[in-house]
Amino acid sequence: MRPASATIRDNAGAVAATAILLALSLAAPARAEGDAPPEDKRLEIHGYGEIHYNNPETGTMDKDALARVDVHRLVLGWEYEFTSSIRMSAEVDFEHSATEIELEYALLEYDLTPTLSFRVGSLLLPVGPLNEFHEPPTYHSVERPYIETYVLPTTWQDIGLGLVGRTTNGALAYRAYVVSGLDATGFSTSDGIRGGRQHGVEAKAEDLGLVGRLEYAIKGGFTLGTSGYVGGADQGTPGLGSVDVTIFEGDLRFRRGAFDLRGEWAGVSIGNSDSVSIAVGEPVGSNIWGVTWEAAFDLINGRSKAPGRALWLFTRYERFDTNGDTEPGIARDPAAERKVFTTGVSYRPVREVALKTDVEFWKDGADQDLTRLNVGAAFQF
């Protein structure tokens, strides 16, 4: 029998979902027949892609590992408007030269008011600044920031429903969803909760999650953001007990003229991590955390007549630990605590295309170190 706390937690998610649907039925305005966009504007196609060279390959601290080159991602997406207020959008991700195919997201969106919309489907979770908007020309490095890989598991999508909106002046934006929860049997020492993503593939839904994000744009180029997630992750697995996951994240960005400055902190708490450690056969920490700071300077800074042309020099420092605070009797792996210093250059002949190269300097808590050279090309349309 599942503990009463787990039952209450699951019911809370179901009640929240029901409340959203009830609010929709009361708030949705009537739509006139024929309220559809022109035929030539109903369908829009978009996408992005990136090619990487890594020496040595990523995901290792082995200095003798081989260099790799890879068509890492080719993503094709589309949006179709049924009416001016109802639309669907989706993306399909062809990874590693199309040897792996993943549904990036697929959702229906219904505008309730000019500033509030309802979404349902496979959703990109609003956790951190990158997960929803991760097209490769939008960040300076060849690889995604590692705090967004090992602490916040980008790309993270789940099936759910919720609301998306902003204030009338556009300064404050918010998203809030009820989604299927993580699966703790996929947690690990080095990757944290990343393996617990279910990607909406016949996902277990014994446990649900609540997730939300706020973003506030301040005049002068500042943007502040915060994200939160809470949900169960045991998914009724026998012998695992009740496993709760809580995530809190905060980020800030200043972008003005030639300067682009960013900072982010994220923390993950895993309840009953000792039972998870026993179930997966390796130590899983009750606390996962990461922090990053980045500074970039555009050497062109608007002197070019080409729209969006830029030459960014950047430096990023990241520190994260995916195996912090293990329970008594569970040995902690010091190699899970890592520091990464990355510096490089990103040239953008136009806003949608980026040619990048950078060098990463790694060091972990087991006194292993590694230097990696990355070269990449990326585009979006």
Tab-separated table of C-alpha atoms in Angstrom:
chain	number	residue	atom	x	y	z
A	1	MET	CA	0.000	0.000	0.000
A	2	ARG	CA	1.292	3.463	-0.911
A	3	PRO	CA	1.712	5.917	1.987
A	4	ALA	CA	-0.998	8.485	2.569
A	5	SER	CA	1.409	11.337	1.771
A	6	ALA	CA	1.992	9.936	-1.720
A	7	THR	CA	-1.746	9.655	-2.341
A	8	ILE	CA	-2.313	13.240	-1.224
A	9	ARG	CA	0.553	14.418	-3.417
A	10	ASP	CA	-0.877	12.662	-6.500
A	11	ASN	CA	-4.382	13.948	-5.845
A	12	ALA	CA	-3.062	17.514	-5.523
A	13	GLY	CA	-1.781	17.348	-9.095
A	14	ALA	CA	-5.063	15.936	-10.365
A	15	VAL	CA	-7.055	18.607	-8.525
A	16	ALA	CA	-4.846	21.333	-10.017
A	17	ALA	CA	-5.400	19.941	-13.520
A	18	THR	CA	-9.166	19.814	-12.965
A	19	ALA	CA	-9.152	23.395	-11.677
A	20	ILE	CA	-7.393	24.598	-14.805
A	21	LEU	CA	-9.918	22.888	-17.068
A	22	LEU	CA	-12.813	24.347	-15.048
A	23	ALA	CA	-11.307	27.827	-15.295
A	24	LEU	CA	-11.012	27.406	-19.041
A	25	SER	CA	-14.689	26.532	-19.426
A	26	LEU	CA	-15.643	29.690	-17.526
A	27	ALA	CA	-13.079	32.090	-18.999
A	28	ALA	CA	-12.949	31.050	-22.651
A	29	PRO	CA	-14.630	33.651	-24.849
A	30	ALA	CA	-16.997	32.667	-27.627
A	31	ARG	CA	-15.393	32.490	-31.077
A	32	ALA	CA	-17.078	33.616	-34.241
A	33	GLU	CA	-17.345	31.087	-37.037
A	34	GLY	CA	-14.807	31.614	-39.755
A	35	ASP	CA	-12.320	33.177	-37.294
A	36	ALA	CA	-9.393	31.697	-39.164
A	37	PRO	CA	-6.202	33.254	-40.511
A	38	PRO	CA	-5.637	33.558	-44.269
A	39	GLU	CA	-4.807	30.264	-45.956
A	40	ASP	CA	-1.270	31.377	-46.829
A	41	LYS	CA	-0.510	32.156	-43.160
A	42	ARG	CA	-1.907	29.050	-41.475
A	43	LEU	CA	1.265	26.920	-41.713
A	44	GLU	CA	4.746	28.034	-40.686
A	45	ILE	CA	7.908	25.906	-40.824
A	46	HIS	CA	10.938	26.391	-38.609
A	47	GLY	CA	13.958	24.465	-37.416
A	48	TYR	CA	17.565	24.447	-36.283
A	49	GLY	CA	20.685	22.303	-36.465
A	50	GLU	CA	24.260	22.014	-35.266
A	51	ILE	CA	27.462	20.154	-36.130
A	52	HIS	CA	30.112	19.526	-33.457
A	53	TYR	CA	33.777	18.551	-33.319
A	54	ASN	CA	34.941	17.560	-29.814
A	55	ASN	CA	38.514	16.584	-28.909
A	56	PRO	CA	38.299	14.535	-26.778
A	57	GLU	CA	34.672	13.421	-26.974
A	58	THR	CA	32.150	14.775	-24.472
A	59	GLY	CA	30.873	12.896	-21.401
A	60	THR	CA	34.261	11.650	-20.212
A	61	MET	CA	37.245	12.687	-18.096
A	62	ASP	CA	39.542	10.337	-20.034
A	63	LYS	CA	42.322	12.388	-21.618
A	64	ASP	CA	43.007	9.607	-24.103
A	65	ALA	CA	39.421	9.425	-25.371
A	66	LEU	CA	38.964	9.792	-29.115
A	67	ALA	CA	37.949	12.978	-30.902
A	68	ARG	CA	34.465	12.898	-32.422
A	69	VAL	CA	32.579	14.798	-35.100
A	70	ASP	CA	28.797	14.635	-35.208
A	71	VAL	CA	25.708	16.142	-36.784
A	72	HIS	CA	24.450	16.491	-33.242
A	73	ARG	CA	20.979	17.800	-33.981
A	74	LEU	CA	18.675	18.565	-36.860
A	75	VAL	CA	15.294	19.764	-35.616
A	76	LEU	CA	12.308	20.404	-37.856
A	77	GLY	CA	9.181	22.073	-36.543
A	78	TRP	CA	5.905	23.530	-37.679
A	79	GLU	CA	2.998	25.609	-36.427
A	80	TYR	CA	-0.526	25.490	-37.817
A	81	GLU	CA	-3.264	27.989	-36.974
A	82	PHE	CA	-6.795	26.600	-36.947
A	83	THR	CA	-8.102	30.067	-36.057
A	84	SER	CA	-6.469	33.270	-34.901
A	85	SER	CA	-6.730	31.965	-31.308
A	86	ILE	CA	-6.223	28.179	-31.668
A	87	ARG	CA	-3.015	26.636	-32.982
A	88	MET	CA	-0.801	23.586	-32.740
A	89	SER	CA	2.979	23.456	-32.835
A	90	ALA	CA	5.499	20.628	-32.765
A	91	GLU	CA	9.172	19.801	-33.305
A	92	VAL	CA	10.910	16.529	-34.153
A	93	ASP	CA	14.584	16.156	-33.235
A	94	PHE	CA	16.835	14.009	-35.450
A	95	GLU	CA	19.958	13.472	-33.346
A	96	HIS	CA	23.387	12.072	-34.226
A	97	SER	CA	22.924	12.084	-38.010
A	98	ALA	CA	19.278	11.026	-37.595
A	99	THR	CA	20.145	7.741	-35.859
A	100	GLU	CA	18.005	8.857	-32.897
A	101	ILE	CA	14.595	10.500	-33.285
A	102	GLU	CA	12.784	12.293	-30.488
A	103	LEU	CA	9.612	14.322	-30.228
A	104	GLU	CA	10.852	17.667	-28.936
A	105	TYR	CA	7.330	18.858	-28.162
A	106	ALA	CA	3.792	18.736	-29.581
A	107	LEU	CA	1.081	20.963	-28.151
A	108	LEU	CA	-2.220	22.688	-28.675
A	109	GLU	CA	-2.476	26.326	-27.637
A	110	TYR	CA	-5.720	28.264	-27.096
A	111	ASP	CA	-5.692	32.004	-26.451
A	112	LEU	CA	-8.100	32.836	-23.637
A	113	THR	CA	-7.288	36.559	-23.719
A	114	PRO	CA	-4.697	38.618	-25.611
A	115	THR	CA	-2.239	37.962	-22.760
A	116	LEU	CA	-3.220	34.476	-21.488
A	117	SER	CA	-3.146	31.104	-23.254
A	118	PHE	CA	-3.905	27.493	-22.368
A	119	ARG	CA	-1.529	24.727	-23.489
A	120	VAL	CA	-1.889	20.948	-23.511
A	121	GLY	CA	0.325	18.216	-24.923
A	122	SER	CA	4.000	17.326	-24.752
A	123	LEU	CA	5.455	20.490	-23.216
A	124	LEU	CA	8.957	21.858	-22.729
A	125	LEU	CA	9.151	22.461	-18.998
A	126	PRO	CA	9.845	26.088	-17.981
A	127	VAL	CA	12.822	25.216	-15.781
A	128	GLY	CA	15.743	27.584	-16.264
A	129	PRO	CA	16.277	30.044	-19.118
A	130	LEU	CA	17.463	27.490	-21.700
A	131	ASN	CA	15.097	24.500	-21.702
A	132	GLU	CA	12.295	26.188	-23.643
A	133	PHE	CA	14.552	28.279	-25.891
A	134	HIS	CA	17.613	26.167	-26.638
A	135	GLU	CA	18.308	26.871	-30.316
A	136	PRO	CA	22.130	26.726	-30.649
A	137	PRO	CA	22.677	30.270	-32.019
A	138	THR	CA	21.132	31.649	-28.809
A	139	TYR	CA	24.141	30.650	-26.636
A	140	HIS	CA	27.802	31.371	-27.276
A	141	SER	CA	29.471	28.004	-26.585
A	142	VAL	CA	29.576	24.950	-28.841
A	143	GLU	CA	28.034	22.709	-26.181
A	144	ARG	CA	25.122	23.791	-24.027
A	145	PRO	CA	26.035	25.152	-20.590
A	146	TYR	CA	26.665	22.139	-18.380
A	147	ILE	CA	24.492	23.303	-15.498
A	148	GLU	CA	21.643	22.985	-18.031
A	149	THR	CA	22.694	19.399	-18.760
A	150	TYR	CA	23.641	17.843	-15.429
A	151	VAL	CA	21.588	19.843	-12.904
A	152	LEU	CA	18.634	20.977	-15.043
A	153	PRO	CA	18.236	18.189	-17.625
A	154	THR	CA	17.788	20.102	-20.890
A	155	THR	CA	15.996	19.158	-23.061
A	156	TRP	CA	13.190	18.195	-20.662
A	157	GLN	CA	9.673	17.619	-21.948
A	158	ASP	CA	6.668	15.951	-20.340
A	159	ILE	CA	2.984	15.546	-21.110
A	160	GLY	CA	0.774	18.005	-19.270
A	161	LEU	CA	-1.359	21.110	-19.383
A	162	GLY	CA	-1.262	24.625	-18.046
A	163	LEU	CA	-1.260	28.351	-18.624
A	164	VAL	CA	1.120	30.755	-20.353
A	165	GLY	CA	0.797	34.505	-20.008
A	166	ARG	CA	2.284	37.917	-19.488
A	167	THR	CA	1.208	41.261	-18.113
A	168	THR	CA	-0.284	43.793	-20.500
A	169	ASN	CA	2.929	45.823	-20.575
A	170	GLY	CA	4.946	42.667	-21.342
A	171	ALA	CA	7.378	43.142	-18.457
A	172	LEU	CA	6.337	40.022	-16.489
A	173	ALA	CA	5.957	36.635	-18.201
A	174	TYR	CA	4.822	33.423	-16.508
A	175	ARG	CA	4.140	29.736	-17.208
A	176	ALA	CA	2.579	27.101	-14.938
A	177	TYR	CA	1.926	23.443	-15.842
A	178	VAL	CA	0.785	20.150	-14.345
A	179	VAL	CA	2.901	17.379	-15.912
A	180	SER	CA	3.743	13.704	-15.574
A	181	GLY	CA	6.496	13.180	-13.005
A	182	LEU	CA	10.062	11.925	-13.175
A	183	ASP	CA	11.033	8.260	-12.805
A	184	ALA	CA	13.597	7.830	-9.999
A	185	THR	CA	14.806	4.483	-11.356
A	186	GLY	CA	16.688	6.513	-14.000
A	187	PHE	CA	18.606	8.698	-11.525
A	188	SER	CA	22.384	8.258	-11.371
A	189	THR	CA	25.574	9.458	-9.694
A	190	SER	CA	27.093	11.464	-12.540
A	191	ASP	CA	23.937	12.582	-14.383
A	192	GLY	CA	21.671	13.346	-11.428
A	193	ILE	CA	17.976	13.339	-12.396
A	194	ARG	CA	18.648	13.484	-16.146
A	195	GLY	CA	17.897	9.792	-16.717
A	196	GLY	CA	14.573	10.203	-14.920
A	197	ARG	CA	13.015	12.153	-17.803
A	198	GLN	CA	10.281	10.104	-19.483
A	199	HIS	CA	9.973	12.185	-22.679
A	200	GLY	CA	6.243	11.432	-22.832
A	201	VAL	CA	6.908	7.904	-24.134
A	202	GLU	CA	4.129	5.829	-22.501
A	203	ALA	CA	5.169	7.772	-19.423
A	204	LYS	CA	4.354	6.529	-15.952
A	205	ALA	CA	1.894	8.936	-14.346
A	206	GLU	CA	1.347	7.536	-10.855
A	207	ASP	CA	3.184	10.677	-9.711
A	208	LEU	CA	2.631	14.120	-11.183
A	209	GLY	CA	4.651	17.317	-11.065
A	210	LEU	CA	3.898	21.020	-10.752
A	211	VAL	CA	6.267	23.391	-12.564
A	212	GLY	CA	6.348	27.127	-13.104
A	213	ARG	CA	8.517	30.058	-14.117
A	214	LEU	CA	8.482	33.850	-13.745
A	215	GLU	CA	10.535	36.270	-15.858
A	216	TYR	CA	10.736	40.008	-15.278
A	217	ALA	CA	12.310	42.399	-17.767
A	218	ILE	CA	13.711	45.589	-16.237
A	219	LYS	CA	14.467	48.693	-18.250
A	220	GLY	CA	18.139	49.035	-19.065
A	221	GLY	CA	18.751	45.499	-20.297
A	222	PHE	CA	18.226	43.442	-17.123
A	223	THR	CA	16.114	40.269	-17.023
A	224	LEU	CA	15.434	38.301	-13.828
A	225	GLY	CA	14.017	34.771	-13.823
A	226	THR	CA	13.093	32.071	-11.349
A	227	SER	CA	11.772	28.531	-11.818
A	228	GLY	CA	10.363	25.874	-9.528
A	229	TYR	CA	9.310	22.248	-9.719
A	230	VAL	CA	7.825	19.822	-7.206
A	231	GLY	CA	6.624	16.294	-7.841
A	232	GLY	CA	6.834	12.618	-7.021
A	233	ALA	CA	9.291	10.299	-8.767
A	234	ASP	CA	8.767	6.817	-7.303
A	235	GLN	CA	5.941	6.116	-9.821
A	236	GLY	CA	4.651	3.274	-7.674
A	237	THR	CA	7.865	1.246	-8.023
A	238	PRO	CA	7.771	-1.587	-5.442
A	239	GLY	CA	10.234	-1.151	-2.588
A	240	LEU	CA	11.208	2.383	-3.558
A	241	GLY	CA	8.985	4.194	-1.083
A	242	SER	CA	7.931	7.792	-1.546
A	243	VAL	CA	10.439	9.842	-3.589
A	244	ASP	CA	9.835	13.581	-3.915
A	245	VAL	CA	11.850	15.912	-6.150
A	246	THR	CA	12.021	19.655	-5.598
A	247	ILE	CA	13.850	22.088	-7.890
A	248	PHE	CA	14.527	25.770	-7.384
A	249	GLU	CA	16.380	27.942	-9.887
A	250	GLY	CA	17.241	31.613	-10.247
A	251	ASP	CA	18.888	33.450	-13.124
A	252	LEU	CA	19.748	36.943	-14.246
A	253	ARG	CA	20.958	38.494	-17.491
A	254	PHE	CA	22.209	41.915	-18.512
A	255	ARG	CA	22.454	42.552	-22.227
A	256	ARG	CA	23.106	46.006	-23.554
A	257	GLY	CA	25.289	47.214	-26.393
A	258	ALA	CA	28.407	45.062	-26.637
A	259	PHE	CA	27.924	43.385	-23.254
A	260	ASP	CA	26.127	40.134	-22.411
A	261	LEU	CA	26.384	39.013	-18.771
A	262	ARG	CA	24.608	35.983	-17.267
A	263	GLY	CA	24.393	34.189	-13.955
A	264	GLU	CA	22.404	31.183	-12.732
A	265	TRP	CA	22.004	29.002	-9.663
A	266	ALA	CA	20.008	25.780	-9.477
A	267	GLY	CA	19.355	23.251	-6.731
A	268	VAL	CA	17.617	19.867	-6.721
A	269	SER	CA	16.430	18.038	-3.600
A	270	ILE	CA	15.640	14.293	-3.720
A	271	GLY	CA	13.721	12.739	-0.863
A	272	ASN	CA	14.422	9.152	0.219
A	273	SER	CA	17.590	9.128	-1.903
A	274	ASP	CA	19.010	6.171	0.033
A	275	SER	CA	16.294	3.871	-1.291
A	276	VAL	CA	16.880	5.251	-4.791
A	277	SER	CA	20.610	4.505	-4.419
A	278	ILE	CA	19.846	0.908	-3.479
A	279	ALA	CA	17.372	0.514	-6.339
A	280	VAL	CA	19.706	1.834	-9.066
A	281	GLY	CA	22.884	0.269	-7.658
A	282	GLU	CA	24.915	3.487	-7.339
A	283	PRO	CA	24.971	6.456	-4.957
A	284	VAL	CA	22.293	9.093	-5.596
A	285	GLY	CA	22.655	12.289	-3.595
A	286	SER	CA	19.829	13.988	-1.758
A	287	ASN	CA	21.140	17.343	-2.978
A	288	ILE	CA	22.213	18.365	-6.496
A	289	TRP	CA	23.357	21.909	-7.193
A	290	GLY	CA	25.104	24.086	-9.727
A	291	VAL	CA	26.157	27.682	-10.319
A	292	THR	CA	27.422	29.463	-13.431
A	293	TRP	CA	28.650	32.915	-14.451
A	294	GLU	CA	29.291	34.092	-17.999
A	295	ALA	CA	30.589	37.295	-19.581
A	296	ALA	CA	30.620	38.028	-23.318
A	297	PHE	CA	31.711	41.016	-25.381
A	298	ASP	CA	30.804	41.736	-29.009
A	299	LEU	CA	33.844	43.052	-30.894
A	300	ILE	CA	31.675	44.283	-33.778
A	301	ASN	CA	28.984	45.904	-31.613
A	302	GLY	CA	26.735	47.290	-34.320
A	303	ARG	CA	29.461	48.646	-36.589
A	304	SER	CA	28.501	46.183	-39.332
A	305	LYS	CA	25.791	46.978	-41.864
A	306	ALA	CA	24.729	43.301	-41.853
A	307	PRO	CA	21.702	42.816	-39.516
A	308	GLY	CA	22.632	40.692	-36.507
A	309	ARG	CA	26.307	40.371	-37.379
A	310	ALA	CA	28.408	39.876	-34.247
A	311	LEU	CA	31.726	38.509	-33.001
A	312	TRP	CA	31.330	37.408	-29.392
A	313	LEU	CA	34.263	36.660	-27.109
A	314	PHE	CA	33.035	34.863	-24.000
A	315	THR	CA	34.177	33.279	-20.756
A	316	ARG	CA	32.078	31.001	-18.545
A	317	TYR	CA	32.695	29.421	-15.136
A	318	GLU	CA	30.531	26.528	-13.927
A	319	ARG	CA	30.598	24.468	-10.767
A	320	PHE	CA	28.143	21.675	-10.056
A	321	ASP	CA	27.733	18.521	-7.975
A	322	THR	CA	25.325	15.750	-8.948
A	323	ASN	CA	26.062	13.602	-5.894
A	324	GLY	CA	25.919	15.934	-2.920
A	325	ASP	CA	24.777	15.037	0.600
A	326	THR	CA	24.340	11.285	0.311
A	327	GLU	CA	22.492	9.585	3.149
A	328	PRO	CA	24.421	7.784	5.943
A	329	GLY	CA	25.785	4.485	4.703
A	330	ILE	CA	25.821	5.620	1.048
A	331	ALA	CA	29.348	6.447	-0.144
A	332	ARG	CA	29.594	9.740	-2.028
A	333	ASP	CA	31.483	9.850	-5.351
A	334	PRO	CA	33.795	12.914	-5.325
A	335	ALA	CA	34.118	12.773	-9.130
A	336	ALA	CA	30.524	14.002	-9.363
A	337	GLU	CA	31.659	17.448	-8.200
A	338	ARG	CA	32.988	19.255	-11.267
A	339	LYS	CA	34.330	22.657	-12.264
A	340	VAL	CA	34.402	23.826	-15.879
A	341	PHE	CA	36.053	26.956	-17.219
A	342	THR	CA	35.158	27.655	-20.858
A	343	THR	CA	36.446	30.422	-23.105
A	344	GLY	CA	35.946	30.932	-26.813
A	345	VAL	CA	34.529	32.908	-29.695
A	346	SER	CA	31.235	32.856	-31.608
A	347	TYR	CA	30.969	34.585	-34.984
A	348	ARG	CA	27.530	35.364	-36.360
A	349	PRO	CA	27.498	36.586	-39.968
A	350	VAL	CA	23.738	36.944	-39.481
A	351	ARG	CA	21.626	36.527	-36.355
A	352	GLU	CA	20.454	33.013	-37.289
A	353	VAL	CA	23.891	31.474	-38.039
A	354	ALA	CA	26.784	30.897	-35.621
A	355	LEU	CA	30.318	29.593	-36.167
A	356	LYS	CA	31.884	28.750	-32.805
A	357	THR	CA	35.039	27.456	-31.188
A	358	ASP	CA	35.985	27.182	-27.533
A	359	VAL	CA	38.220	25.406	-25.032
A	360	GLU	CA	36.958	23.746	-21.842
A	361	PHE	CA	39.106	23.174	-18.756
A	362	TRP	CA	37.611	20.507	-16.452
A	363	LYS	CA	38.535	19.488	-12.914
A	364	ASP	CA	36.602	17.176	-10.577
A	365	GLY	CA	36.639	16.328	-6.890
A	366	ALA	CA	38.725	13.205	-7.545
A	367	ASP	CA	41.582	15.420	-8.829
A	368	GLN	CA	41.040	14.455	-12.458
A	369	ASP	CA	41.468	17.200	-15.039
A	370	LEU	CA	40.793	17.478	-18.745
A	371	THR	CA	41.151	20.016	-21.545
A	372	ARG	CA	38.706	19.813	-24.461
A	373	LEU	CA	38.634	21.665	-27.808
A	374	ASN	CA	35.235	22.201	-29.425
A	375	VAL	CA	34.344	23.526	-32.880
A	376	GLY	CA	30.780	23.945	-34.080
A	377	ALA	CA	28.449	25.381	-36.693
A	378	ALA	CA	24.793	26.139	-35.937
A	379	PHE	CA	21.757	27.650	-37.619
A	380	GLN	CA	18.069	28.308	-37.068
A	381	PHE	CA	15.241	29.491	-39.326
